[in-house]
PDB file of C-alpha atoms in Angstrom:
ATOM      1  CA  UNK A1194     190.502 -25.884   4.469  1.00 63.00           C
ATOM      2  CA  UNK A1195     187.700 -23.656   5.638  1.00 70.00           C
ATOM      3  CA  UNK A1196     186.777 -20.775   3.327  1.00 83.00           C
ATOM      4  CA  UNK A1197     185.388 -17.589   4.812  1.00 91.00           C
ATOM      5  CA  UNK A1198     183.987 -14.801   2.637  1.00 94.00           C
ATOM      6  CA  UNK A1199     183.551 -11.390   4.216  1.00 96.00           C
ATOM      7  CA  UNK A1200     181.844  -8.346   2.713  1.00 96.00           C
ATOM      8  CA  UNK A1201     182.028  -5.495   2.100  1.00 97.00           C
ATOM      9  CA  UNK A1202     185.750  -4.856   1.818  1.00 96.00           C
ATOM     10  CA  UNK A1203     185.292  -1.287   3.010  1.00 97.00           C
ATOM     11  CA  UNK A1204     182.438   0.713   4.474  1.00 97.00           C
ATOM     12  CA  UNK A1205     181.842   4.391   5.134  1.00 98.00           C
ATOM     13  CA  UNK A1206     179.050   5.233   7.563  1.00 97.00           C
ATOM     14  CA  UNK A1207     177.947   8.526   9.038  1.00 97.00           C
ATOM     15  CA  UNK A1208     178.036   9.010  12.765  1.00 97.00           C
ATOM     16  CA  UNK A1209     174.877   7.579  14.277  1.00 97.00           C
ATOM     17  CA  UNK A1210     174.255   5.250  11.371  1.00 97.00           C
ATOM     18  CA  UNK A1211     174.178   1.452  11.253  1.00 97.00           C
ATOM     19  CA  UNK A1212     177.199  -0.505  10.028  1.00 97.00           C
ATOM     20  CA  UNK A1213     176.539  -4.004   8.685  1.00 98.00           C
ATOM     21  CA  UNK A1214     179.268  -6.510   7.825  1.00 98.00           C
ATOM     22  CA  UNK A1215     178.563  -9.982   6.502  1.00 97.00           C
ATOM     23  CA  UNK A1216     180.404 -13.267   6.666  1.00 96.00           C
ATOM     24  CA  UNK A1217     179.741 -16.565   4.876  1.00 95.00           C
ATOM     25  CA  UNK A1218     181.397 -19.918   5.612  1.00 91.00           C
ATOM     26  CA  UNK A1219     181.425 -23.384   4.114  1.00 87.00           C
ATOM     27  CA  UNK A1220     181.371 -25.994   6.852  1.00 76.00           C
ATOM     28  CA  UNK A1221     178.955 -26.382   9.717  1.00 62.00           C
ATOM     29  CA  UNK A1222     180.738 -28.482  12.330  1.00 63.00           C
ATOM     30  CA  UNK A1223     181.639 -25.458  14.436  1.00 71.00           C
ATOM     31  CA  UNK A1224     180.440 -24.104  17.708  1.00 73.00           C
ATOM     32  CA  UNK A1225     181.753 -20.584  17.843  1.00 81.00           C
ATOM     33  CA  UNK A1226     181.601 -17.530  15.556  1.00 88.00           C
ATOM     34  CA  UNK A1227     183.563 -14.463  16.680  1.00 91.00           C
ATOM     35  CA  UNK A1228     184.086 -10.988  15.335  1.00 95.00           C
ATOM     36  CA  UNK A1229     187.382  -9.250  15.978  1.00 96.00           C
ATOM     37  CA  UNK A1230     188.183  -5.536  15.859  1.00 97.00           C
ATOM     38  CA  UNK A1231     191.653  -4.380  14.910  1.00 97.00           C
ATOM     39  CA  UNK A1232     193.093  -0.884  15.108  1.00 95.00           C
ATOM     40  CA  UNK A1233     196.237   0.044  13.142  1.00 90.00           C
ATOM     41  CA  UNK A1234     199.384  -1.309  14.776  1.00 86.00           C
ATOM     42  CA  UNK A1235     197.438  -3.464  17.225  1.00 90.00           C
ATOM     43  CA  UNK A1236     196.485  -7.110  17.455  1.00 93.00           C
ATOM     44  CA  UNK A1237     192.871  -8.172  16.864  1.00 95.00           C
ATOM     45  CA  UNK A1238     190.619  -7.855  19.904  1.00 93.00           C
ATOM     46  CA  UNK A1239     187.511  -9.965  20.411  1.00 92.00           C
ATOM     47  CA  UNK A1240     184.453  -7.782  19.926  1.00 94.00           C
ATOM     48  CA  UNK A1241     181.577 -10.234  20.212  1.00 93.00           C
ATOM     49  CA  UNK A1242     180.990 -13.934  19.560  1.00 90.00           C
ATOM     50  CA  UNK A1243     178.017 -16.227  19.125  1.00 88.00           C
ATOM     51  CA  UNK A1244     177.434 -19.931  19.525  1.00 82.00           C
ATOM     52  CA  UNK A1245     174.953 -21.466  17.057  1.00 76.00           C
ATOM     53  CA  UNK A1246     172.400 -22.464  19.652  1.00 81.00           C
ATOM     54  CA  UNK A1247     171.049 -18.897  19.359  1.00 85.00           C
ATOM     55  CA  UNK A1248     170.254 -16.804  16.273  1.00 88.00           C
ATOM     56  CA  UNK A1249     171.202 -13.427  17.701  1.00 93.00           C
ATOM     57  CA  UNK A1250     173.391 -11.973  20.396  1.00 93.00           C
ATOM     58  CA  UNK A1251     173.530  -8.348  21.462  1.00 95.00           C
ATOM     59  CA  UNK A1252     176.183  -6.588  23.512  1.00 95.00           C
ATOM     60  CA  UNK A1253     175.672  -2.866  23.784  1.00 96.00           C
ATOM     61  CA  UNK A1254     175.700  -1.362  20.294  1.00 97.00           C
ATOM     62  CA  UNK A1255     177.019  -4.568  18.719  1.00 97.00           C
ATOM     63  CA  UNK A1256     174.796  -7.410  17.510  1.00 97.00           C
ATOM     64  CA  UNK A1257     175.623 -10.692  15.808  1.00 95.00           C
ATOM     65  CA  UNK A1258     172.926 -12.331  13.700  1.00 93.00           C
ATOM     66  CA  UNK A1259     173.435 -15.964  12.784  1.00 90.00           C
ATOM     67  CA  UNK A1260     171.675 -17.881   9.988  1.00 89.00           C
ATOM     68  CA  UNK A1261     172.717 -21.511  10.206  1.00 85.00           C
ATOM     69  CA  UNK A1262     170.797 -22.702   7.125  1.00 87.00           C
ATOM     70  CA  UNK A1263     172.409 -20.008   4.975  1.00 90.00           C
ATOM     71  CA  UNK A1264     175.826 -20.509   6.653  1.00 89.00           C
ATOM     72  CA  UNK A1265     176.081 -16.798   7.286  1.00 92.00           C
ATOM     73  CA  UNK A1266     176.536 -14.491  10.205  1.00 93.00           C
ATOM     74  CA  UNK A1267     176.688 -10.738  10.345  1.00 97.00           C
ATOM     75  CA  UNK A1268     177.800  -7.919  12.603  1.00 98.00           C
ATOM     76  CA  UNK A1269     175.579  -4.892  13.153  1.00 98.00           C
ATOM     77  CA  UNK A1270     176.981  -1.780  14.794  1.00 98.00           C
ATOM     78  CA  UNK A1271     174.198   0.516  15.900  1.00 97.00           C
ATOM     79  CA  UNK A1272     174.724   4.258  16.436  1.00 97.00           C
ATOM     80  CA  UNK A1273     178.168   4.019  14.818  1.00 97.00           C
ATOM     81  CA  UNK A1274     180.794   6.331  16.318  1.00 97.00           C
ATOM     82  CA  UNK A1275     184.104   7.675  14.947  1.00 97.00           C
ATOM     83  CA  UNK A1276     185.874   5.547  17.560  1.00 97.00           C
ATOM     84  CA  UNK A1277     184.458   2.469  15.813  1.00 97.00           C
ATOM     85  CA  UNK A1278     186.632   3.227  12.791  1.00 97.00           C
ATOM     86  CA  UNK A1279     188.785   0.113  12.515  1.00 97.00           C
ATOM     87  CA  UNK A1280     189.123  -3.115  10.541  1.00 97.00           C
ATOM     88  CA  UNK A1281     186.693  -5.870  11.453  1.00 98.00           C
ATOM     89  CA  UNK A1282     187.307  -9.564  10.899  1.00 97.00           C
ATOM     90  CA  UNK A1283     184.938 -12.463  11.159  1.00 95.00           C
ATOM     91  CA  UNK A1284     186.443 -15.836  11.979  1.00 91.00           C
ATOM     92  CA  UNK A1285     185.395 -19.473  11.838  1.00 88.00           C
ATOM     93  CA  UNK A1286     187.121 -22.334  13.655  1.00 83.00           C
ATOM     94  CA  UNK A1287     189.127 -24.687  11.455  1.00 76.00           C
ATOM     95  CA  UNK A1288     187.983 -27.561  13.594  1.00 67.00           C
ATOM     96  CA  UNK A1289     185.363 -27.981  16.266  1.00 56.00           C
ATOM     97  CA  UNK A1290     187.197 -25.708  18.677  1.00 58.00           C
ATOM     98  CA  UNK A1291     187.552 -21.990  18.929  1.00 57.00           C
ATOM     99  CA  UNK A1292     191.320 -21.968  18.968  1.00 67.00           C
ATOM    100  CA  UNK A1293     192.254 -22.544  15.317  1.00 80.00           C
ATOM    101  CA  UNK A1294     190.578 -19.810  13.373  1.00 87.00           C
ATOM    102  CA  UNK A1295     190.169 -19.019   9.696  1.00 89.00           C
ATOM    103  CA  UNK A1296     189.693 -15.294   9.329  1.00 93.00           C
ATOM    104  CA  UNK A1297     187.810 -13.353   6.715  1.00 94.00           C
ATOM    105  CA  UNK A1298     189.634 -10.797   4.601  1.00 94.00           C
ATOM    106  CA  UNK A1299     188.494  -7.908   6.750  1.00 96.00           C
ATOM    107  CA  UNK A1300     186.249  -4.879   6.416  1.00 98.00           C
ATOM    108  CA  UNK A1301     187.707  -1.444   6.871  1.00 97.00           C
ATOM    109  CA  UNK A1302     185.058   0.723   8.544  1.00 98.00           C
ATOM    110  CA  UNK A1303     185.241   4.489   8.540  1.00 98.00           C
ATOM    111  CA  UNK A1304     182.696   6.428  10.557  1.00 97.00           C
ATOM    112  CA  UNK A1305     182.476  10.048   9.482  1.00 96.00           C
ATOM    113  CA  UNK A1306     181.207  13.023  11.472  1.00 92.00           C
TER     114      UNK A1306
ATOM    115  CA  UNK B 960     195.393 -10.356  34.884  1.00 53.00           C
ATOM    116  CA  UNK B 961     198.312 -10.047  32.483  1.00 66.00           C
ATOM    117  CA  UNK B 962     197.481 -10.037  28.782  1.00 89.00           C
ATOM    118  CA  UNK B 963     199.371 -11.613  25.907  1.00 94.00           C
ATOM    119  CA  UNK B 964     202.747 -10.017  25.300  1.00 95.00           C
ATOM    120  CA  UNK B 965     205.093 -10.383  22.351  1.00 97.00           C
ATOM    121  CA  UNK B 966     208.672  -9.427  21.662  1.00 96.00           C
ATOM    122  CA  UNK B 967     210.223  -7.767  19.845  1.00 97.00           C
ATOM    123  CA  UNK B 968     207.713  -5.248  18.477  1.00 96.00           C
ATOM    124  CA  UNK B 969     209.628  -4.697  15.264  1.00 96.00           C
ATOM    125  CA  UNK B 970     212.347  -6.644  13.509  1.00 96.00           C
ATOM    126  CA  UNK B 971     214.277  -6.216  10.275  1.00 98.00           C
ATOM    127  CA  UNK B 972     216.072  -9.173   8.712  1.00 97.00           C
ATOM    128  CA  UNK B 973     217.593  -9.986   5.360  1.00 97.00           C
ATOM    129  CA  UNK B 974     216.611 -12.805   3.055  1.00 97.00           C
ATOM    130  CA  UNK B 975     218.049 -16.173   4.120  1.00 97.00           C
ATOM    131  CA  UNK B 976     218.427 -15.262   7.783  1.00 98.00           C
ATOM    132  CA  UNK B 977     216.656 -16.907  10.693  1.00 98.00           C
ATOM    133  CA  UNK B 978     214.377 -15.210  13.219  1.00 98.00           C
ATOM    134  CA  UNK B 979     212.874 -16.073  16.604  1.00 98.00           C
ATOM    135  CA  UNK B 980     209.764 -14.373  17.902  1.00 98.00           C
ATOM    136  CA  UNK B 981     208.535 -14.706  21.474  1.00 98.00           C
ATOM    137  CA  UNK B 982     205.158 -14.770  23.162  1.00 97.00           C
ATOM    138  CA  UNK B 983     203.987 -14.868  26.753  1.00 95.00           C
ATOM    139  CA  UNK B 984     200.483 -16.199  27.116  1.00 92.00           C
ATOM    140  CA  UNK B 985     197.752 -14.739  29.262  1.00 87.00           C
ATOM    141  CA  UNK B 986     197.602 -15.945  32.827  1.00 84.00           C
ATOM    142  CA  UNK B 987     195.642 -19.196  33.147  1.00 84.00           C
ATOM    143  CA  UNK B 988     195.902 -20.081  29.471  1.00 86.00           C
ATOM    144  CA  UNK B 989     197.531 -23.319  28.301  1.00 86.00           C
ATOM    145  CA  UNK B 990     197.356 -23.027  24.518  1.00 89.00           C
ATOM    146  CA  UNK B 991     199.260 -20.736  22.190  1.00 93.00           C
ATOM    147  CA  UNK B 992     198.482 -20.192  18.514  1.00 94.00           C
ATOM    148  CA  UNK B 993     200.539 -18.265  15.985  1.00 96.00           C
ATOM    149  CA  UNK B 994     199.152 -16.333  13.034  1.00 96.00           C
ATOM    150  CA  UNK B 995     200.722 -14.463  10.129  1.00 97.00           C
ATOM    151  CA  UNK B 996     198.984 -11.297   8.964  1.00 96.00           C
ATOM    152  CA  UNK B 997     200.143  -9.814   5.691  1.00 95.00           C
ATOM    153  CA  UNK B 998     199.374  -6.166   5.053  1.00 92.00           C
ATOM    154  CA  UNK B 999     195.701  -5.658   4.286  1.00 90.00           C
ATOM    155  CA  UNK B1000     194.820  -9.305   4.915  1.00 93.00           C
ATOM    156  CA  UNK B1001     193.258 -11.321   7.699  1.00 94.00           C
ATOM    157  CA  UNK B1002     195.453 -13.357  10.033  1.00 95.00           C
ATOM    158  CA  UNK B1003     196.389 -16.826   8.758  1.00 94.00           C
ATOM    159  CA  UNK B1004     196.773 -19.722  11.177  1.00 92.00           C
ATOM    160  CA  UNK B1005     200.350 -21.046  11.323  1.00 95.00           C
ATOM    161  CA  UNK B1006     200.207 -23.579  14.154  1.00 93.00           C
ATOM    162  CA  UNK B1007     199.115 -24.145  17.716  1.00 91.00           C
ATOM    163  CA  UNK B1008     200.913 -25.521  20.759  1.00 92.00           C
ATOM    164  CA  UNK B1009     199.318 -27.326  23.667  1.00 88.00           C
ATOM    165  CA  UNK B1010     201.227 -29.102  26.431  1.00 87.00           C
ATOM    166  CA  UNK B1011     204.478 -28.281  24.681  1.00 91.00           C
ATOM    167  CA  UNK B1012     203.502 -30.151  21.509  1.00 91.00           C
ATOM    168  CA  UNK B1013     202.241 -28.956  18.150  1.00 90.00           C
ATOM    169  CA  UNK B1014     198.468 -29.337  18.084  1.00 87.00           C
ATOM    170  CA  UNK B1015     197.514 -28.494  14.536  1.00 87.00           C
ATOM    171  CA  UNK B1016     199.207 -26.672  11.692  1.00 89.00           C
ATOM    172  CA  UNK B1017     198.061 -24.468   8.860  1.00 89.00           C
ATOM    173  CA  UNK B1018     199.411 -24.343   5.323  1.00 90.00           C
ATOM    174  CA  UNK B1019     202.937 -23.208   6.191  1.00 95.00           C
ATOM    175  CA  UNK B1020     206.238 -24.907   5.249  1.00 96.00           C
ATOM    176  CA  UNK B1021     208.465 -26.722   7.766  1.00 96.00           C
ATOM    177  CA  UNK B1022     210.840 -23.766   7.978  1.00 97.00           C
ATOM    178  CA  UNK B1023     208.189 -22.311  10.286  1.00 98.00           C
ATOM    179  CA  UNK B1024     208.607 -24.072  13.610  1.00 97.00           C
ATOM    180  CA  UNK B1025     207.754 -23.415  17.198  1.00 96.00           C
ATOM    181  CA  UNK B1026     208.179 -24.274  20.826  1.00 95.00           C
ATOM    182  CA  UNK B1027     206.051 -24.062  23.915  1.00 95.00           C
ATOM    183  CA  UNK B1028     207.663 -23.982  27.337  1.00 93.00           C
ATOM    184  CA  UNK B1029     206.391 -25.354  30.675  1.00 91.00           C
ATOM    185  CA  UNK B1030     205.202 -21.866  31.647  1.00 88.00           C
ATOM    186  CA  UNK B1031     203.101 -21.859  28.430  1.00 87.00           C
ATOM    187  CA  UNK B1032     205.180 -19.168  26.759  1.00 92.00           C
ATOM    188  CA  UNK B1033     206.092 -19.851  23.157  1.00 96.00           C
ATOM    189  CA  UNK B1034     208.545 -19.134  20.368  1.00 97.00           C
ATOM    190  CA  UNK B1035     208.051 -18.970  16.627  1.00 98.00           C
ATOM    191  CA  UNK B1036     211.131 -19.689  14.546  1.00 98.00           C
ATOM    192  CA  UNK B1037     211.412 -19.004  10.853  1.00 98.00           C
ATOM    193  CA  UNK B1038     214.425 -20.252   8.914  1.00 97.00           C
ATOM    194  CA  UNK B1039     215.668 -19.194   5.491  1.00 97.00           C
ATOM    195  CA  UNK B1040     213.614 -16.013   5.476  1.00 98.00           C
ATOM    196  CA  UNK B1041     211.941 -14.987   2.231  1.00 97.00           C
ATOM    197  CA  UNK B1042     210.674 -11.581   1.192  1.00 97.00           C
ATOM    198  CA  UNK B1043     207.071 -12.848   1.436  1.00 96.00           C
ATOM    199  CA  UNK B1044     207.604 -13.584   5.124  1.00 98.00           C
ATOM    200  CA  UNK B1045     207.314  -9.862   5.782  1.00 97.00           C
ATOM    201  CA  UNK B1046     204.176  -9.570   7.903  1.00 97.00           C
ATOM    202  CA  UNK B1047     202.736  -8.982  11.349  1.00 97.00           C
ATOM    203  CA  UNK B1048     203.119 -12.141  13.424  1.00 98.00           C
ATOM    204  CA  UNK B1049     200.432 -12.558  16.027  1.00 97.00           C
ATOM    205  CA  UNK B1050     200.364 -14.798  19.028  1.00 96.00           C
ATOM    206  CA  UNK B1051     197.064 -15.767  20.635  1.00 94.00           C
ATOM    207  CA  UNK B1052     196.492 -17.632  23.847  1.00 91.00           C
ATOM    208  CA  UNK B1053     193.470 -19.590  25.000  1.00 86.00           C
ATOM    209  CA  UNK B1054     192.486 -22.277  27.445  1.00 80.00           C
ATOM    210  CA  UNK B1055     191.861 -25.752  26.116  1.00 72.00           C
ATOM    211  CA  UNK B1056     189.629 -27.554  28.551  1.00 63.00           C
ATOM    212  CA  UNK B1057     188.177 -31.003  28.863  1.00 55.00           C
ATOM    213  CA  UNK B1058     186.473 -32.596  25.836  1.00 53.00           C
ATOM    214  CA  UNK B1059     188.284 -30.209  23.512  1.00 52.00           C
ATOM    215  CA  UNK B1060     186.159 -27.199  24.366  1.00 53.00           C
ATOM    216  CA  UNK B1061     188.185 -24.077  23.866  1.00 55.00           C
ATOM    217  CA  UNK B1062     187.666 -20.655  25.263  1.00 65.00           C
ATOM    218  CA  UNK B1063     188.154 -17.407  23.394  1.00 80.00           C
ATOM    219  CA  UNK B1064     191.520 -16.565  21.863  1.00 85.00           C
ATOM    220  CA  UNK B1065     193.208 -13.396  23.047  1.00 89.00           C
ATOM    221  CA  UNK B1066     195.760 -11.817  20.749  1.00 94.00           C
ATOM    222  CA  UNK B1067     198.959 -10.026  21.526  1.00 95.00           C
ATOM    223  CA  UNK B1068     200.012  -6.798  19.779  1.00 95.00           C
ATOM    224  CA  UNK B1069     202.158  -8.672  17.272  1.00 96.00           C
ATOM    225  CA  UNK B1070     205.703  -8.490  15.966  1.00 97.00           C
ATOM    226  CA  UNK B1071     206.216  -6.614  12.708  1.00 97.00           C
ATOM    227  CA  UNK B1072     208.812  -8.514  10.669  1.00 97.00           C
ATOM    228  CA  UNK B1073     210.371  -6.913   7.617  1.00 97.00           C
ATOM    229  CA  UNK B1074     212.544  -9.037   5.343  1.00 97.00           C
ATOM    230  CA  UNK B1075     214.820  -7.120   2.977  1.00 96.00           C
TER     231      UNK B1075
END
Protein backbone atom coordinates (compact mmCIF):
# COMPACT_ATOMS: atom_id res chain seq x y z
CA UNK A 1 0.00 0.00 0.00
CA UNK A 2 1.33 3.38 -0.98
CA UNK A 3 2.38 5.66 1.89
CA UNK A 4 2.11 9.41 1.47
CA UNK A 5 3.53 11.83 4.03
CA UNK A 6 2.34 15.42 3.91
CA UNK A 7 3.67 18.36 5.91
CA UNK A 8 3.04 20.63 7.64
CA UNK A 9 -0.22 19.63 9.30
CA UNK A 10 -1.27 23.26 9.57
CA UNK A 11 0.04 26.54 8.24
CA UNK A 12 -0.69 30.18 8.97
CA UNK A 13 0.45 32.69 6.35
CA UNK A 14 -0.09 36.41 6.07
CA UNK A 15 -1.91 37.80 3.09
CA UNK A 16 0.53 38.21 0.23
CA UNK A 17 2.93 35.63 1.59
CA UNK A 18 4.04 32.30 0.14
CA UNK A 19 2.47 29.05 1.34
CA UNK A 20 4.53 25.89 0.87
CA UNK A 21 3.20 22.37 1.45
CA UNK A 22 5.29 19.25 0.97
CA UNK A 23 4.48 15.68 0.07
CA UNK A 24 6.69 12.57 0.07
CA UNK A 25 5.81 9.17 -1.40
CA UNK A 26 7.34 5.72 -1.50
CA UNK A 27 6.87 4.18 -4.93
CA UNK A 28 7.82 5.57 -8.30
CA UNK A 29 5.69 3.72 -10.85
CA UNK A 30 3.21 6.58 -11.16
CA UNK A 31 2.48 9.12 -13.80
CA UNK A 32 0.37 11.72 -12.08
CA UNK A 33 0.70 13.85 -8.93
CA UNK A 34 -2.28 16.05 -8.05
CA UNK A 35 -3.05 18.53 -5.32
CA UNK A 36 -6.62 18.92 -4.15
CA UNK A 37 -8.23 21.82 -2.30
CA UNK A 38 -11.11 21.20 0.06
CA UNK A 39 -13.35 23.74 1.75
CA UNK A 40 -15.45 22.78 4.80
CA UNK A 41 -18.52 20.77 3.82
CA UNK A 42 -17.34 20.31 0.24
CA UNK A 43 -15.67 17.56 -1.73
CA UNK A 44 -12.02 17.91 -2.77
CA UNK A 45 -11.48 19.90 -5.96
CA UNK A 46 -8.47 19.42 -8.21
CA UNK A 47 -6.19 22.43 -7.86
CA UNK A 48 -3.19 21.50 -9.99
CA UNK A 49 -1.44 18.32 -11.11
CA UNK A 50 1.91 17.37 -12.59
CA UNK A 51 3.20 14.47 -14.61
CA UNK A 52 6.81 13.45 -13.88
CA UNK A 53 8.15 14.29 -17.30
CA UNK A 54 8.51 17.87 -16.03
CA UNK A 55 9.99 19.20 -12.78
CA UNK A 56 7.68 22.17 -12.35
CA UNK A 57 4.24 23.29 -13.40
CA UNK A 58 2.72 26.70 -12.81
CA UNK A 59 -0.92 27.73 -13.04
CA UNK A 60 -1.56 31.28 -11.93
CA UNK A 61 -0.47 31.65 -8.31
CA UNK A 62 -0.09 27.89 -7.84
CA UNK A 63 3.09 25.96 -8.64
CA UNK A 64 3.97 22.29 -8.24
CA UNK A 65 7.64 21.37 -7.93
CA UNK A 66 8.54 17.73 -8.45
CA UNK A 67 11.77 16.01 -7.36
CA UNK A 68 11.72 12.46 -8.69
CA UNK A 69 15.02 11.36 -7.12
CA UNK A 70 13.86 12.50 -3.68
CA UNK A 71 10.32 11.15 -4.27
CA UNK A 72 8.86 14.47 -3.23
CA UNK A 73 6.60 17.10 -4.67
CA UNK A 74 5.43 20.37 -3.23
CA UNK A 75 2.76 23.00 -3.69
CA UNK A 76 3.65 26.69 -3.63
CA UNK A 77 0.92 29.30 -3.35
CA UNK A 78 2.25 32.72 -4.23
CA UNK A 79 0.59 35.93 -3.02
CA UNK A 80 -1.62 33.92 -0.65
CA UNK A 81 -5.14 35.30 -0.19
CA UNK A 82 -7.75 34.79 2.56
CA UNK A 83 -9.85 32.92 0.00
CA UNK A 84 -7.07 30.32 -0.18
CA UNK A 85 -7.84 29.30 3.40
CA UNK A 86 -8.76 25.64 3.05
CA UNK A 87 -7.36 22.15 3.55
CA UNK A 88 -4.94 20.94 0.89
CA UNK A 89 -4.27 17.31 0.07
CA UNK A 90 -1.59 15.78 -2.06
CA UNK A 91 -2.37 12.44 -3.66
CA UNK A 92 -0.46 9.63 -5.34
CA UNK A 93 -1.99 6.92 -7.52
CA UNK A 94 -2.15 3.47 -5.95
CA UNK A 95 -1.35 1.98 -9.31
CA UNK A 96 -0.14 3.37 -12.59
CA UNK A 97 -3.35 5.28 -13.18
CA UNK A 98 -4.74 8.46 -11.78
CA UNK A 99 -8.01 6.99 -10.64
CA UNK A 100 -7.08 5.14 -7.44
CA UNK A 101 -5.51 7.68 -5.18
CA UNK A 102 -3.76 7.55 -1.83
CA UNK A 103 -4.16 10.91 -0.15
CA UNK A 104 -1.91 12.67 2.29
CA UNK A 105 -3.23 13.61 5.71
CA UNK A 106 -3.93 17.18 4.68
CA UNK A 107 -2.64 20.64 5.49
CA UNK A 108 -4.98 23.19 6.94
CA UNK A 109 -3.99 26.60 5.55
CA UNK A 110 -5.12 29.83 7.14
CA UNK A 111 -4.30 33.08 5.39
CA UNK A 112 -4.59 36.06 7.71
CA UNK A 113 -5.13 39.71 6.81
CA UNK B 1 -21.44 19.81 -18.37
CA UNK B 2 -23.00 18.28 -15.28
CA UNK B 3 -20.68 17.63 -12.35
CA UNK B 4 -20.66 14.72 -9.92
CA UNK B 5 -23.72 14.61 -7.71
CA UNK B 6 -24.37 12.57 -4.59
CA UNK B 7 -27.41 11.79 -2.50
CA UNK B 8 -28.39 12.14 0.22
CA UNK B 9 -26.29 14.99 1.63
CA UNK B 10 -26.69 13.84 5.21
CA UNK B 11 -27.77 10.58 6.78
CA UNK B 12 -28.14 9.32 10.34
CA UNK B 13 -28.25 5.59 11.05
CA UNK B 14 -27.89 3.38 14.07
CA UNK B 15 -25.31 0.68 14.61
CA UNK B 16 -26.14 -2.56 12.78
CA UNK B 17 -28.29 -0.93 10.12
CA UNK B 18 -27.60 -0.89 6.40
CA UNK B 19 -27.17 2.18 4.20
CA UNK B 20 -27.11 2.93 0.47
CA UNK B 21 -25.44 6.01 -0.92
CA UNK B 22 -25.84 7.17 -4.51
CA UNK B 23 -23.64 8.91 -7.04
CA UNK B 24 -24.16 10.25 -10.53
CA UNK B 25 -20.95 10.58 -12.47
CA UNK B 26 -19.90 13.52 -14.58
CA UNK B 27 -21.01 13.48 -18.18
CA UNK B 28 -18.61 11.50 -20.38
CA UNK B 29 -17.01 9.63 -17.49
CA UNK B 30 -17.07 5.83 -17.28
CA UNK B 31 -15.35 5.14 -13.97
CA UNK B 32 -16.58 5.77 -10.45
CA UNK B 33 -14.45 5.57 -7.31
CA UNK B 34 -15.63 5.76 -3.71
CA UNK B 35 -13.66 7.22 -0.82
CA UNK B 36 -14.24 7.46 2.92
CA UNK B 37 -13.06 10.61 4.66
CA UNK B 38 -13.02 10.58 8.44
CA UNK B 39 -13.03 13.91 10.22
CA UNK B 40 -9.66 15.62 9.94
CA UNK B 41 -8.23 12.94 7.66
CA UNK B 42 -7.56 12.54 3.96
CA UNK B 43 -9.94 10.50 1.81
CA UNK B 44 -9.29 6.74 1.80
CA UNK B 45 -9.92 4.70 -1.33
CA UNK B 46 -12.73 2.15 -0.88
CA UNK B 47 -13.17 0.75 -4.39
CA UNK B 48 -13.63 1.64 -8.02
CA UNK B 49 -16.14 0.53 -10.63
CA UNK B 50 -15.56 0.36 -14.36
CA UNK B 51 -17.94 -1.22 -16.86
CA UNK B 52 -20.20 -2.26 -14.02
CA UNK B 53 -17.50 -4.36 -12.35
CA UNK B 54 -15.26 -3.71 -9.37
CA UNK B 55 -11.88 -2.56 -10.63
CA UNK B 56 -9.74 -2.39 -7.54
CA UNK B 57 -10.44 -2.23 -3.83
CA UNK B 58 -8.79 -0.60 -0.86
CA UNK B 59 -8.46 -1.97 2.66
CA UNK B 60 -12.17 -2.15 3.46
CA UNK B 61 -14.17 -5.21 4.61
CA UNK B 62 -16.71 -7.02 2.40
CA UNK B 63 -19.62 -5.31 4.16
CA UNK B 64 -18.71 -2.36 1.93
CA UNK B 65 -20.06 -3.18 -1.51
CA UNK B 66 -21.05 -1.31 -4.59
CA UNK B 67 -22.76 -1.26 -7.93
CA UNK B 68 -22.32 0.60 -11.16
CA UNK B 69 -25.22 0.95 -13.57
CA UNK B 70 -25.21 1.15 -17.40
CA UNK B 71 -25.51 4.94 -17.19
CA UNK B 72 -22.31 4.92 -15.07
CA UNK B 73 -24.08 6.01 -11.90
CA UNK B 74 -23.12 4.08 -8.80
CA UNK B 75 -24.22 2.98 -5.35
CA UNK B 76 -22.21 2.32 -2.21
CA UNK B 77 -23.78 -0.10 0.24
CA UNK B 78 -22.60 -0.60 3.78
CA UNK B 79 -24.03 -3.41 5.88
CA UNK B 80 -23.90 -3.90 9.64
CA UNK B 81 -22.94 -0.29 10.30
CA UNK B 82 -20.36 0.41 12.99
CA UNK B 83 -19.70 3.62 14.87
CA UNK B 84 -16.37 4.01 13.02
CA UNK B 85 -18.24 4.14 9.72
CA UNK B 86 -19.24 7.70 10.57
CA UNK B 87 -17.53 9.77 7.88
CA UNK B 88 -17.93 11.79 4.71
CA UNK B 89 -18.34 9.42 1.77
CA UNK B 90 -17.04 10.82 -1.47
CA UNK B 91 -17.70 9.69 -4.98
CA UNK B 92 -15.30 10.59 -7.78
CA UNK B 93 -15.72 10.04 -11.48
CA UNK B 94 -13.10 9.84 -14.20
CA UNK B 95 -12.61 8.53 -17.69
CA UNK B 96 -10.59 5.37 -18.15
CA UNK B 97 -9.26 5.33 -21.66
CA UNK B 98 -7.24 2.97 -23.78
CA UNK B 99 -4.04 1.44 -22.35
CA UNK B 100 -5.22 2.19 -18.82
CA UNK B 101 -4.54 5.91 -19.00
CA UNK B 102 -6.88 7.70 -16.68
CA UNK B 103 -7.93 11.29 -16.66
CA UNK B 104 -8.38 13.44 -13.59
CA UNK B 105 -10.84 12.43 -10.88
CA UNK B 106 -13.64 14.85 -10.10
CA UNK B 107 -15.25 14.60 -6.69
CA UNK B 108 -18.81 15.10 -5.64
CA UNK B 109 -19.81 17.05 -2.51
CA UNK B 110 -20.08 13.88 -0.44
CA UNK B 111 -22.62 12.27 1.86
CA UNK B 112 -22.14 12.84 5.58
CA UNK B 113 -23.00 9.59 7.37
CA UNK B 114 -23.44 9.56 11.13
CA UNK B 115 -23.78 6.22 12.90
CA UNK B 116 -25.21 6.36 16.42
